[in-house]
CSV table of C-alpha atoms in Angstrom, one decimal:
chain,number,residue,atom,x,y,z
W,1180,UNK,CA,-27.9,-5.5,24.5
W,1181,UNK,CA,-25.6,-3.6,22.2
W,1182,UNK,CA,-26.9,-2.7,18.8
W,1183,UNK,CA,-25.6,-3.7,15.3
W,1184,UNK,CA,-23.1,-1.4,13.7
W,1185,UNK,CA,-22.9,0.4,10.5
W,1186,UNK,CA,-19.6,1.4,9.3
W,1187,UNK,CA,-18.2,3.4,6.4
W,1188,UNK,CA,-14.7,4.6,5.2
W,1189,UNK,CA,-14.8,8.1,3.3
W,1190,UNK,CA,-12.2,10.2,2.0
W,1191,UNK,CA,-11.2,13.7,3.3
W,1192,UNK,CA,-11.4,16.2,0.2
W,1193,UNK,CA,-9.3,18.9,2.9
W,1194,UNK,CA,-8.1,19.1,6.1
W,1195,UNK,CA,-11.3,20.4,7.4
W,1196,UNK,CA,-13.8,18.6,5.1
W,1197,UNK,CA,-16.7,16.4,6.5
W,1198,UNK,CA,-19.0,16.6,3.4
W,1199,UNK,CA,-18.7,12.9,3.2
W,1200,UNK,CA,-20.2,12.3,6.8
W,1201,UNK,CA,-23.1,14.8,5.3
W,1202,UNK,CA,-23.5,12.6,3.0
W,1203,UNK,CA,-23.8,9.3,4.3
W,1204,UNK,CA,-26.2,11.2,6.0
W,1205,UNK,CA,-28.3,12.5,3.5
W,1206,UNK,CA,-29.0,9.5,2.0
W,1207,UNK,CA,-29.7,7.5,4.8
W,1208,UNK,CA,-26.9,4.9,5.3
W,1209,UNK,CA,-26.7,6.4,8.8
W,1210,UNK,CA,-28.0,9.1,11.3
W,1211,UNK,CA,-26.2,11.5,13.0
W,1212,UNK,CA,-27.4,11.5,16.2
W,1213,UNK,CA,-26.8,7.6,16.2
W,1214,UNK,CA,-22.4,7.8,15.0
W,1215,UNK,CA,-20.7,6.4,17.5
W,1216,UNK,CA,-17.3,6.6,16.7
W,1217,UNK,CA,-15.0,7.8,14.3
W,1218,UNK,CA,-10.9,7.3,13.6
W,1219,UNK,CA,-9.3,8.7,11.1
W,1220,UNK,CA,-6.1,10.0,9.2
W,1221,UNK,CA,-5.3,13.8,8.6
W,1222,UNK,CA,-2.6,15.2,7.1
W,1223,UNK,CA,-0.6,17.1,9.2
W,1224,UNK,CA,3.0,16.3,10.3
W,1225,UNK,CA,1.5,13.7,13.4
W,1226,UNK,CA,3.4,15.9,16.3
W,1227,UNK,CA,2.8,17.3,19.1
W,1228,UNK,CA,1.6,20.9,17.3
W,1229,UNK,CA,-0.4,18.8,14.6
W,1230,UNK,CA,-3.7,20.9,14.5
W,1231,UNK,CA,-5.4,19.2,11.7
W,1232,UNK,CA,-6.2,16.7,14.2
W,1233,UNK,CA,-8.4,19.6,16.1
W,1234,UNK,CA,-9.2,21.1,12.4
W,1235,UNK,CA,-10.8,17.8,11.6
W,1236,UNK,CA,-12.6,17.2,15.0
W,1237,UNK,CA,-14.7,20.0,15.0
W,1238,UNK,CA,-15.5,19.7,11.6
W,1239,UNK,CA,-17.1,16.1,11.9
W,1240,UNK,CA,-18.7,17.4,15.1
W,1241,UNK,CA,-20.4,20.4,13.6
W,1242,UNK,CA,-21.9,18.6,10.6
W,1243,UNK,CA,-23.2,15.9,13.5
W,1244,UNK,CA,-24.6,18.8,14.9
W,1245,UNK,CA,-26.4,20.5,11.6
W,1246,UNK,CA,-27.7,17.1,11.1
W,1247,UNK,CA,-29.7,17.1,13.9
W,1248,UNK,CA,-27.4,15.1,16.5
W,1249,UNK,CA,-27.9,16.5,20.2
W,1250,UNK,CA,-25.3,19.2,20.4
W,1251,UNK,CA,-24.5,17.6,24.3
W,1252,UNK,CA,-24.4,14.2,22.8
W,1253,UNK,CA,-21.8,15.0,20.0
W,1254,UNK,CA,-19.5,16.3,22.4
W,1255,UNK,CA,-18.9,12.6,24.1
W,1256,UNK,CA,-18.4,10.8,20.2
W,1257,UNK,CA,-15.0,9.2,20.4
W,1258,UNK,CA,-13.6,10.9,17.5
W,1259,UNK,CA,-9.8,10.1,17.0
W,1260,UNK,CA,-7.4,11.3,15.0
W,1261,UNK,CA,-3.9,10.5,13.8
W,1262,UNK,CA,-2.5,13.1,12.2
W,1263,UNK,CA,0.3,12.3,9.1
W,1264,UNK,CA,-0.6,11.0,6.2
W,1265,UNK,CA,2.7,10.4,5.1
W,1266,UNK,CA,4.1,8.3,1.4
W,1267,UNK,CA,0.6,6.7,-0.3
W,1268,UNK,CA,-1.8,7.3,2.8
W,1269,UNK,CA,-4.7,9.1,1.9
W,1270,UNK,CA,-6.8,11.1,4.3
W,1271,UNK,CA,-9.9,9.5,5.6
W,1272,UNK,CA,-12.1,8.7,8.1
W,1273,UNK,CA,-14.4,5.6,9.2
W,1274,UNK,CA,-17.5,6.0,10.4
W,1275,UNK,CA,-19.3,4.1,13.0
W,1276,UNK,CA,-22.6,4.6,13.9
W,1277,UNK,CA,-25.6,2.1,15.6
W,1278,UNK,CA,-28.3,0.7,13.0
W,1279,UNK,CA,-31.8,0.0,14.3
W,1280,UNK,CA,-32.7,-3.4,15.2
W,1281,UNK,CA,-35.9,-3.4,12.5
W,1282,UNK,CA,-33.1,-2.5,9.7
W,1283,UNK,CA,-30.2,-4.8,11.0
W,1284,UNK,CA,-29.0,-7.5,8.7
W,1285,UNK,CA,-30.5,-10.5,10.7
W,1286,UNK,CA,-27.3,-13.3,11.4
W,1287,UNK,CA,-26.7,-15.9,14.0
W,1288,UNK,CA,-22.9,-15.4,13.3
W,1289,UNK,CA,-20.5,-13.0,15.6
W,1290,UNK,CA,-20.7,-9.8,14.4
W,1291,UNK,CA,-19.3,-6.3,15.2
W,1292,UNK,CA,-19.8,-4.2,18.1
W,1293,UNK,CA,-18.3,-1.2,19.6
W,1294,UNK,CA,-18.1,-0.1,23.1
W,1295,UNK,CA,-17.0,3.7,24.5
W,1296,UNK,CA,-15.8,4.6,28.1
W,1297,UNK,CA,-13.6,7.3,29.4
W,1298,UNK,CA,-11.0,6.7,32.3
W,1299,UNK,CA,-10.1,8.9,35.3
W,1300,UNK,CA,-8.3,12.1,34.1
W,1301,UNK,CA,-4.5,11.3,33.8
W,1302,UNK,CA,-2.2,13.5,35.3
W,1303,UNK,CA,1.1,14.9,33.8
W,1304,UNK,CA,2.9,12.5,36.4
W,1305,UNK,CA,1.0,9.0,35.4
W,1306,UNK,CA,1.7,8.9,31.8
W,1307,UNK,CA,4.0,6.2,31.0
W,1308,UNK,CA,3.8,4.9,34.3
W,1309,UNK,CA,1.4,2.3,36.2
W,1310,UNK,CA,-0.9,5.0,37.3
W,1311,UNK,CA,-1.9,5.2,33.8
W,1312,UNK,CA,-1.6,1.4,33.2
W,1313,UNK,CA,-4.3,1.1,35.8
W,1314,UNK,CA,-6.6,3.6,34.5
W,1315,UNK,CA,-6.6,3.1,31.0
W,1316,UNK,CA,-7.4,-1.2,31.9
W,1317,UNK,CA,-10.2,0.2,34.1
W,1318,UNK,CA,-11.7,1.8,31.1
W,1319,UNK,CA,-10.8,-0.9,28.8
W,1320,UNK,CA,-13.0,-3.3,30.8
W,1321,UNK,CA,-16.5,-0.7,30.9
W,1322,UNK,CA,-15.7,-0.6,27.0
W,1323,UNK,CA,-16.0,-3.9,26.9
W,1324,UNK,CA,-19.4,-3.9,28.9
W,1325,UNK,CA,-20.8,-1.7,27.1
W,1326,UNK,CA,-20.2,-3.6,23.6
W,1327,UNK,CA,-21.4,-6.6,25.4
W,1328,UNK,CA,-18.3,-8.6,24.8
W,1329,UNK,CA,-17.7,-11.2,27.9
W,1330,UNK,CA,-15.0,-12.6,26.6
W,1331,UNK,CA,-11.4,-11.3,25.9
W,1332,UNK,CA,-11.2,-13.4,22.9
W,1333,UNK,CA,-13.8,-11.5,21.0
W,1334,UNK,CA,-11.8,-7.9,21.4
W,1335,UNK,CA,-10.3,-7.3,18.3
W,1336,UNK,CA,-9.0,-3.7,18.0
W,1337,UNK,CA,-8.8,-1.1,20.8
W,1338,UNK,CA,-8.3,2.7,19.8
W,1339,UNK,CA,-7.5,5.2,22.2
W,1340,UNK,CA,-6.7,9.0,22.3
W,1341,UNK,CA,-4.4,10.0,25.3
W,1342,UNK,CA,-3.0,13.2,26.4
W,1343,UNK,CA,1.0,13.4,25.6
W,1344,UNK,CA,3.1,16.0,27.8
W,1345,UNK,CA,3.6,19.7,26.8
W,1346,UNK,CA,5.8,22.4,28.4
W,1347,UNK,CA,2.2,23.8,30.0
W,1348,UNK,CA,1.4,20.2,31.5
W,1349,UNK,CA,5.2,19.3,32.8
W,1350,UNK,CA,5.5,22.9,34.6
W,1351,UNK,CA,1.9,22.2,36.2
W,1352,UNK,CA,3.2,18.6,37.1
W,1353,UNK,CA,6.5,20.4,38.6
W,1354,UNK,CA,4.4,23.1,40.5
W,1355,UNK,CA,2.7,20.1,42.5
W,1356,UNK,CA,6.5,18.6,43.5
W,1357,UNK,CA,5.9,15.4,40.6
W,1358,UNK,CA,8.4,14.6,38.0
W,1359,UNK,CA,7.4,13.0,34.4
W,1360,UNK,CA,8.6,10.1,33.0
W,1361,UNK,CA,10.0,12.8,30.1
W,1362,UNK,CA,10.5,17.0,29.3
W,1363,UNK,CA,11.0,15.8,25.7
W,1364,UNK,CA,7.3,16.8,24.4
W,1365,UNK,CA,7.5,14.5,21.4
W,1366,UNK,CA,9.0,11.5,23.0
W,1367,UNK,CA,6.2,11.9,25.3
W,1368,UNK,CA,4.2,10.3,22.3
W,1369,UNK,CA,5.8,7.1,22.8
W,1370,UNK,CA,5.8,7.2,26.3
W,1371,UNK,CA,2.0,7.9,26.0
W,1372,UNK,CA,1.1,5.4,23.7
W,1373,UNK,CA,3.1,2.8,25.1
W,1374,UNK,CA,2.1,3.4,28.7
W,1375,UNK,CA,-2.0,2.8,27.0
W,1376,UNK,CA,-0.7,-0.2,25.1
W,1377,UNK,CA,0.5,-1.6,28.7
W,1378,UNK,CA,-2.8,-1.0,30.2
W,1379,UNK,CA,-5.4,-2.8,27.0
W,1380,UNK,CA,-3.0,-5.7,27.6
W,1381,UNK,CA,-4.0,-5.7,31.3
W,1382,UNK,CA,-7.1,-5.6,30.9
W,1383,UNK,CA,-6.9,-7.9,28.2
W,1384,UNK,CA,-5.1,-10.6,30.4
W,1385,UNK,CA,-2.2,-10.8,27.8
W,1386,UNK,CA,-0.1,-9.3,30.4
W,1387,UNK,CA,0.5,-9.0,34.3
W,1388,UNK,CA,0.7,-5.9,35.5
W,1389,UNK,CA,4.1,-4.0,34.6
W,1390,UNK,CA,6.8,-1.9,36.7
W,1391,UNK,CA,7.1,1.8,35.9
W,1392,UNK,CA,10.4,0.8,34.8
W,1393,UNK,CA,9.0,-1.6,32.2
W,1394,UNK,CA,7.4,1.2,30.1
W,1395,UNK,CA,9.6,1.2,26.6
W,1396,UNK,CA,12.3,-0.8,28.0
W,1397,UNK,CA,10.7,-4.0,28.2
W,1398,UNK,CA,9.2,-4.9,24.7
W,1399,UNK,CA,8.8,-8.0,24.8
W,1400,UNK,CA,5.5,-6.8,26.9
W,1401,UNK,CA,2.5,-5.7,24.3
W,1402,UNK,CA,-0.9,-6.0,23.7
W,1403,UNK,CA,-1.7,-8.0,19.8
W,1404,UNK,CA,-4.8,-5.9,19.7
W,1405,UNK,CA,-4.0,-2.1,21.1
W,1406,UNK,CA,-3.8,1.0,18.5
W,1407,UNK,CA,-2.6,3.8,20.9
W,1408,UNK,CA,-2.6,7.3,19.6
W,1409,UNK,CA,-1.7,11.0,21.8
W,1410,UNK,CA,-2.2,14.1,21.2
W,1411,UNK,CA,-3.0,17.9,23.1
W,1412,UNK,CA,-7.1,18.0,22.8
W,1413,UNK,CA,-7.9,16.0,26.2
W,1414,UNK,CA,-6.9,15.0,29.6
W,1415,UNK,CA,-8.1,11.4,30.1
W,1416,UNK,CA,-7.8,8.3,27.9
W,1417,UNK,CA,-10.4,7.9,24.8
W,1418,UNK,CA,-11.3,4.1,24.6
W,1419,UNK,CA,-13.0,2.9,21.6
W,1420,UNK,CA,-13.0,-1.5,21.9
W,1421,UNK,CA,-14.1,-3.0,18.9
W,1422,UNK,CA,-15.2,-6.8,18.6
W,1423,UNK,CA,-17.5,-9.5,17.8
W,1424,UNK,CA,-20.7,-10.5,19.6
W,1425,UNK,CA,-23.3,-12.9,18.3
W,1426,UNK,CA,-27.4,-11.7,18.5
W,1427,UNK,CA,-26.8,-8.2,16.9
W,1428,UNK,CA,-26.8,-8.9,13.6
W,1429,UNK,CA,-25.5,-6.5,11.4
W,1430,UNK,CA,-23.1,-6.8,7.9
W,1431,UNK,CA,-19.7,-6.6,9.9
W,1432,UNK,CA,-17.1,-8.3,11.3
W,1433,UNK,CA,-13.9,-7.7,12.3
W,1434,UNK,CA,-10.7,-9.9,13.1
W,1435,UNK,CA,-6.9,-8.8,14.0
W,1436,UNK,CA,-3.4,-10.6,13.5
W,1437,UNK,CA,0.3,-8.7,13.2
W,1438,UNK,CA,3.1,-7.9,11.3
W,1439,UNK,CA,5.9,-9.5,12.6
W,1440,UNK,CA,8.2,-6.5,11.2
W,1441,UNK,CA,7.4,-3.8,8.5
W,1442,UNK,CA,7.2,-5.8,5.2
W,1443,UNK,CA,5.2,-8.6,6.8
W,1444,UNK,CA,1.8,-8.2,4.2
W,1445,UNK,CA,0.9,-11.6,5.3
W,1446,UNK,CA,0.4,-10.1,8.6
W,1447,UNK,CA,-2.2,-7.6,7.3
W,1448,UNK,CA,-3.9,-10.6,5.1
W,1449,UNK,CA,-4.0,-13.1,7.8
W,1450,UNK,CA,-5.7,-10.1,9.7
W,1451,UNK,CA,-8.6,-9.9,6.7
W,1452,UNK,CA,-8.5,-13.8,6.7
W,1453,UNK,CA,-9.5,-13.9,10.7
W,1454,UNK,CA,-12.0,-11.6,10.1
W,1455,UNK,CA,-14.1,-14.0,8.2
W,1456,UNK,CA,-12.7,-13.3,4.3
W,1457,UNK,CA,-12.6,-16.9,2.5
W,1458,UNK,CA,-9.2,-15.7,0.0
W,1459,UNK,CA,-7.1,-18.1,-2.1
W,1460,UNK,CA,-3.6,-19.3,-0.6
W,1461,UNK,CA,-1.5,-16.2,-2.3
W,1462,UNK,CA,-4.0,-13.3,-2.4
W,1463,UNK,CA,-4.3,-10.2,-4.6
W,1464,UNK,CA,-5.9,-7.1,-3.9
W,1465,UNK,CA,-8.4,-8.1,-6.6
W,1466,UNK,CA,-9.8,-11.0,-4.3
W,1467,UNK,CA,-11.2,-8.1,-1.9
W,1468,UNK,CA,-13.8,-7.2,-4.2
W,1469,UNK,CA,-15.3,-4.5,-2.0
W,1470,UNK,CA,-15.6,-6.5,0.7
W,1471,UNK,CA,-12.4,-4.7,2.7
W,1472,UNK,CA,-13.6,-1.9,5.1
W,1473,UNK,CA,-10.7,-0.8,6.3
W,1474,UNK,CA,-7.3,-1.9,8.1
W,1475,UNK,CA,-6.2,-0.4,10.7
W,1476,UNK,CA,-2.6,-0.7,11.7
W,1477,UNK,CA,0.3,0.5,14.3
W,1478,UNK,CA,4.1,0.5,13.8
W,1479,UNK,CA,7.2,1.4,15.0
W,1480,UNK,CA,11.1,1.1,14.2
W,1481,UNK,CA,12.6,-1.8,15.1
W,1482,UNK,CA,15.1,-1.2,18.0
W,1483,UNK,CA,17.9,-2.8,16.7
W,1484,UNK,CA,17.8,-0.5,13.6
W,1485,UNK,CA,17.3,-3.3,11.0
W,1486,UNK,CA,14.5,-5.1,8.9
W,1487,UNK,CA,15.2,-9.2,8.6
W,1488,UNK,CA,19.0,-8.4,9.4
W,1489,UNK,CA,19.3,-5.5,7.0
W,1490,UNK,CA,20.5,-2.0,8.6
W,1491,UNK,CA,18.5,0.6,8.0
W,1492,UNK,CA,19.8,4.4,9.0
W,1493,UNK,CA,15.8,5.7,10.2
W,1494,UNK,CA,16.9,5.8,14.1
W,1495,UNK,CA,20.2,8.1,13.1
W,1496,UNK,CA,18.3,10.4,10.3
W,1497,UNK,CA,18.5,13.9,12.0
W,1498,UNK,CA,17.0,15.2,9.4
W,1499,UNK,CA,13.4,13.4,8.9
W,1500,UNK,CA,12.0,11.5,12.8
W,1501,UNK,CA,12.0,8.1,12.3
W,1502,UNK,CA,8.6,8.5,13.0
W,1503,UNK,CA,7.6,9.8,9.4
W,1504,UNK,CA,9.8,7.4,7.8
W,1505,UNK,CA,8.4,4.4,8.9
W,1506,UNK,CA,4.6,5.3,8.5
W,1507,UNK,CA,5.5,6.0,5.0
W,1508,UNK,CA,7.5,2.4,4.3
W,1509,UNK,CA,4.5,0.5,6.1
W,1510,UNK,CA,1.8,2.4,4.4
W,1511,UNK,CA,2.9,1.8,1.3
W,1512,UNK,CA,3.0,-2.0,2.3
W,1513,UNK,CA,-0.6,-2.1,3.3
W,1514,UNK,CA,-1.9,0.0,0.3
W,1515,UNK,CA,-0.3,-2.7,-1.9
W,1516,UNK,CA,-2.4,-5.2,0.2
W,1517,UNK,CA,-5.3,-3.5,0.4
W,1518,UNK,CA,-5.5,-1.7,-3.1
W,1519,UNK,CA,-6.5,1.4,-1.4
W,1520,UNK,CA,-4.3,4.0,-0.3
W,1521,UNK,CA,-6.4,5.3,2.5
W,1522,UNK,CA,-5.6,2.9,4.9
W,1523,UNK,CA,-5.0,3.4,8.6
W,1524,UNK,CA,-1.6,3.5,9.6
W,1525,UNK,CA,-0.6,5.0,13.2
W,1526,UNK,CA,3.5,5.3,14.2
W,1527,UNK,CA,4.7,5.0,17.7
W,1528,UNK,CA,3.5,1.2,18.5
W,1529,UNK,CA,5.7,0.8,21.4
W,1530,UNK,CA,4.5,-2.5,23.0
W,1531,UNK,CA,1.6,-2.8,20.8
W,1532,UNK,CA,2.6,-5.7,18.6
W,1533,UNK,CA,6.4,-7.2,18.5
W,1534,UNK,CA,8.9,-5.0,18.5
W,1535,UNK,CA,9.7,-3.7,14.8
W,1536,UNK,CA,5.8,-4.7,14.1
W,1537,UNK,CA,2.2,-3.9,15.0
W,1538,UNK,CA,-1.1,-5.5,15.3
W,1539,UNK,CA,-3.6,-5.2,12.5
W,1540,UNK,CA,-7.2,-5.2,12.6
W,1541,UNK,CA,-9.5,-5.7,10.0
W,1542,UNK,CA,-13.3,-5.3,9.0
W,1543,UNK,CA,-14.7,-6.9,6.7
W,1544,UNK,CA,-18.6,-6.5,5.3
W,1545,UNK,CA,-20.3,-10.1,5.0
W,1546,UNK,CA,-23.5,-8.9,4.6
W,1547,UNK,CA,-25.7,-9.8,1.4
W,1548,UNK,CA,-26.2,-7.7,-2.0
W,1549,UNK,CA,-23.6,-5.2,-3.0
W,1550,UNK,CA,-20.6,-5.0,-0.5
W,1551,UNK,CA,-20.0,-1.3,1.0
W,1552,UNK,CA,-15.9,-1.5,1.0
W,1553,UNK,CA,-13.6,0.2,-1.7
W,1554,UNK,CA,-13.6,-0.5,-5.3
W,1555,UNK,CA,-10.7,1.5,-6.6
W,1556,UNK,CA,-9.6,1.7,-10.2
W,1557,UNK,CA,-8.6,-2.1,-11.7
W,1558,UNK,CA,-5.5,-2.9,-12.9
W,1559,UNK,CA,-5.3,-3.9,-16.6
């Protein structure tokens, strides 16, 4: 039986600050050796050479460390990192860690759990193709196990890390006599992503399983509940499956929806409303009181270059990636949702969410007394 979850958002003072982990720490909301996750936003520029990502990674790993954490243990904490923080998007990280069942919030209702598997190591030659699919759904599934969730309906956000392709990994892939699916390192991110996306919804039945020739072609195949992010610091896919499951106990739930295209805020609030949030018919940021976590969101450029029939120049800007752009536009969307500008919004969401979108997750803190979510400055 999976154990109830304590979870915490906490701003980033620098690219390689963790004194807010320390904290939490310190005073006892949670212990280090029991964190079991942790995603988060730094502020580099989100490519392929974004070393705040690594910066960041070490720095929540030593301070697990110095707190007493198992130095063996640390090393296996899904800790993932999207790098660019671009517009509003503040730097941050949220926290998840295992509460003991003697100081669990006791509730009959679903709440959240977290599960953690690794898949087989993916070779230069399976990313974006069904290779990876396979794999990635393999791991999907022990993630689920371990977070006790039975049934698909209960998965509510999946977060993984997967290697992207680099000169170094494409000349190893070449050595052997393989082609990749790209030699263009940064389109490789999509391709990455995209190929993970294909392979939650697998193992999420929303999907049969795709062709190669599927991967970013055919979008009208994506998963509603898969936030894929790449990057250079591993070889296999990083699953982190987040849900509900009823027994735990615990203050937190969490529920998903998503935006249709990148000014759909209902999207995000319908998101906060699954998760358990009773909020008037027109919401306001004011209605959260606290009771927000976080948001955690994917999005992408919509193929046909336009936003509800207006064209948009993003996919021919040769001077800023589309990329940046749109991060920036749907960030700022979600902070004026949320009230809180350090919210967690990931680019590249090929076939996760509708084309032009992404899904959105939510988590929400029901528990009783003071809520443990944002309270930003009010307005007057």
């Amino acid at each position: 039986m999976p154990e109830a979850i304590e979870v915490r958002k906490v701003p980033l003072h620098s690219v390689s600050d963790a004194s807010e982990l320390a904290k939490l720490i310190d005073d006892g909301v949670i212990e280090a050796g029991r964190v079991v996750a942790v995603i988060g936003k730094t502020e580099g520029n989100g490519g392929v050479n974004d070393y705040t990502r690594i910066i960041a990674d070490r720095a929540f790993r030593e301070v697990l460390v110095a707190k007493g954490a198992d130095p063996a243990k640390v090393k296996e904490v899904p800790i993932v990192w999207s790098g660019g923080t671009d517009g509003v998007i503040s730097p941050h990280a949220t926290i998840f860690a295992t509460v003991p069942a003697d100081r669990a919030e006791q509730s009959d209702e679903p709440r959240l759990t977290v599960g953690f598997a690794m898949s087989e190591v993916l070779l230069p030659e399976d990313i974006g193709r069904t290779a990876m699919v396979t794999k990635v759904a393999d791991a999907v599934k022990v993630a689920m196990e371990r977070a006790g969730i039975t049934d698909t309906a209960d998965v509510h956000y999946v977060q993984t890390k997967t290697p992207l392709l680099t000169i170094d990994t494409i000349r190893d892939a070449k050595s052997r006599g393989h082609d990749v699916f790209t030699e263009d390192t940064l389109t490789s991110m999509d391709v990455s992503n995209g190929g993970t996306a294909l392979g939650i919804a697998v193992a999420l039945g929303e999907i049969k399983m795709p062709r190669d020739e599927d991967v970013l072609r055919d979008r009208s195949l994506f998963s509603s509940v898969a936030s894929c992010s790449s990057g250079v610091e591993l070889d296999r896919a990083q699953v982190v499956v987040v849900g509900n499951t009823r027994g735990i106990g615990g203050r937190y739930r969490i529920g998903h929806s998503v935006m249709r295209d990148a000014l759909d805020a209902d999207g995000i609030w319908e998101a906060i409303k699954d998760a358990g949030l009773d909020l008037p018919d027109r919401p306001h940021s004011t209605d959260l009181q606290g009771r927000l976590v976080n948001v955690f969101l994917k999005c992408e450029t919509s193929q046909d270059g336009a936003v509800r029939g207006r064209r948009n120049a993003m996919l021919d800007d040769s001077d800023v990636h589309w990329h940046r752009q749109i991060k920036a536009a749907v960030g700022g969307v979600t902070a004026s949702v949320t009230g809180d500008p350090a919210v967690f919004v990931s680019v590249s969401a090929a076939h996760q969410g509708p084309d032009g979108g992404g899904p959105v997750a939510a988590i929400v803190d029901l528990g009783s007394g003071d809520p443990t979510g944002y309270r930003g400055p009010q307005p007057a």
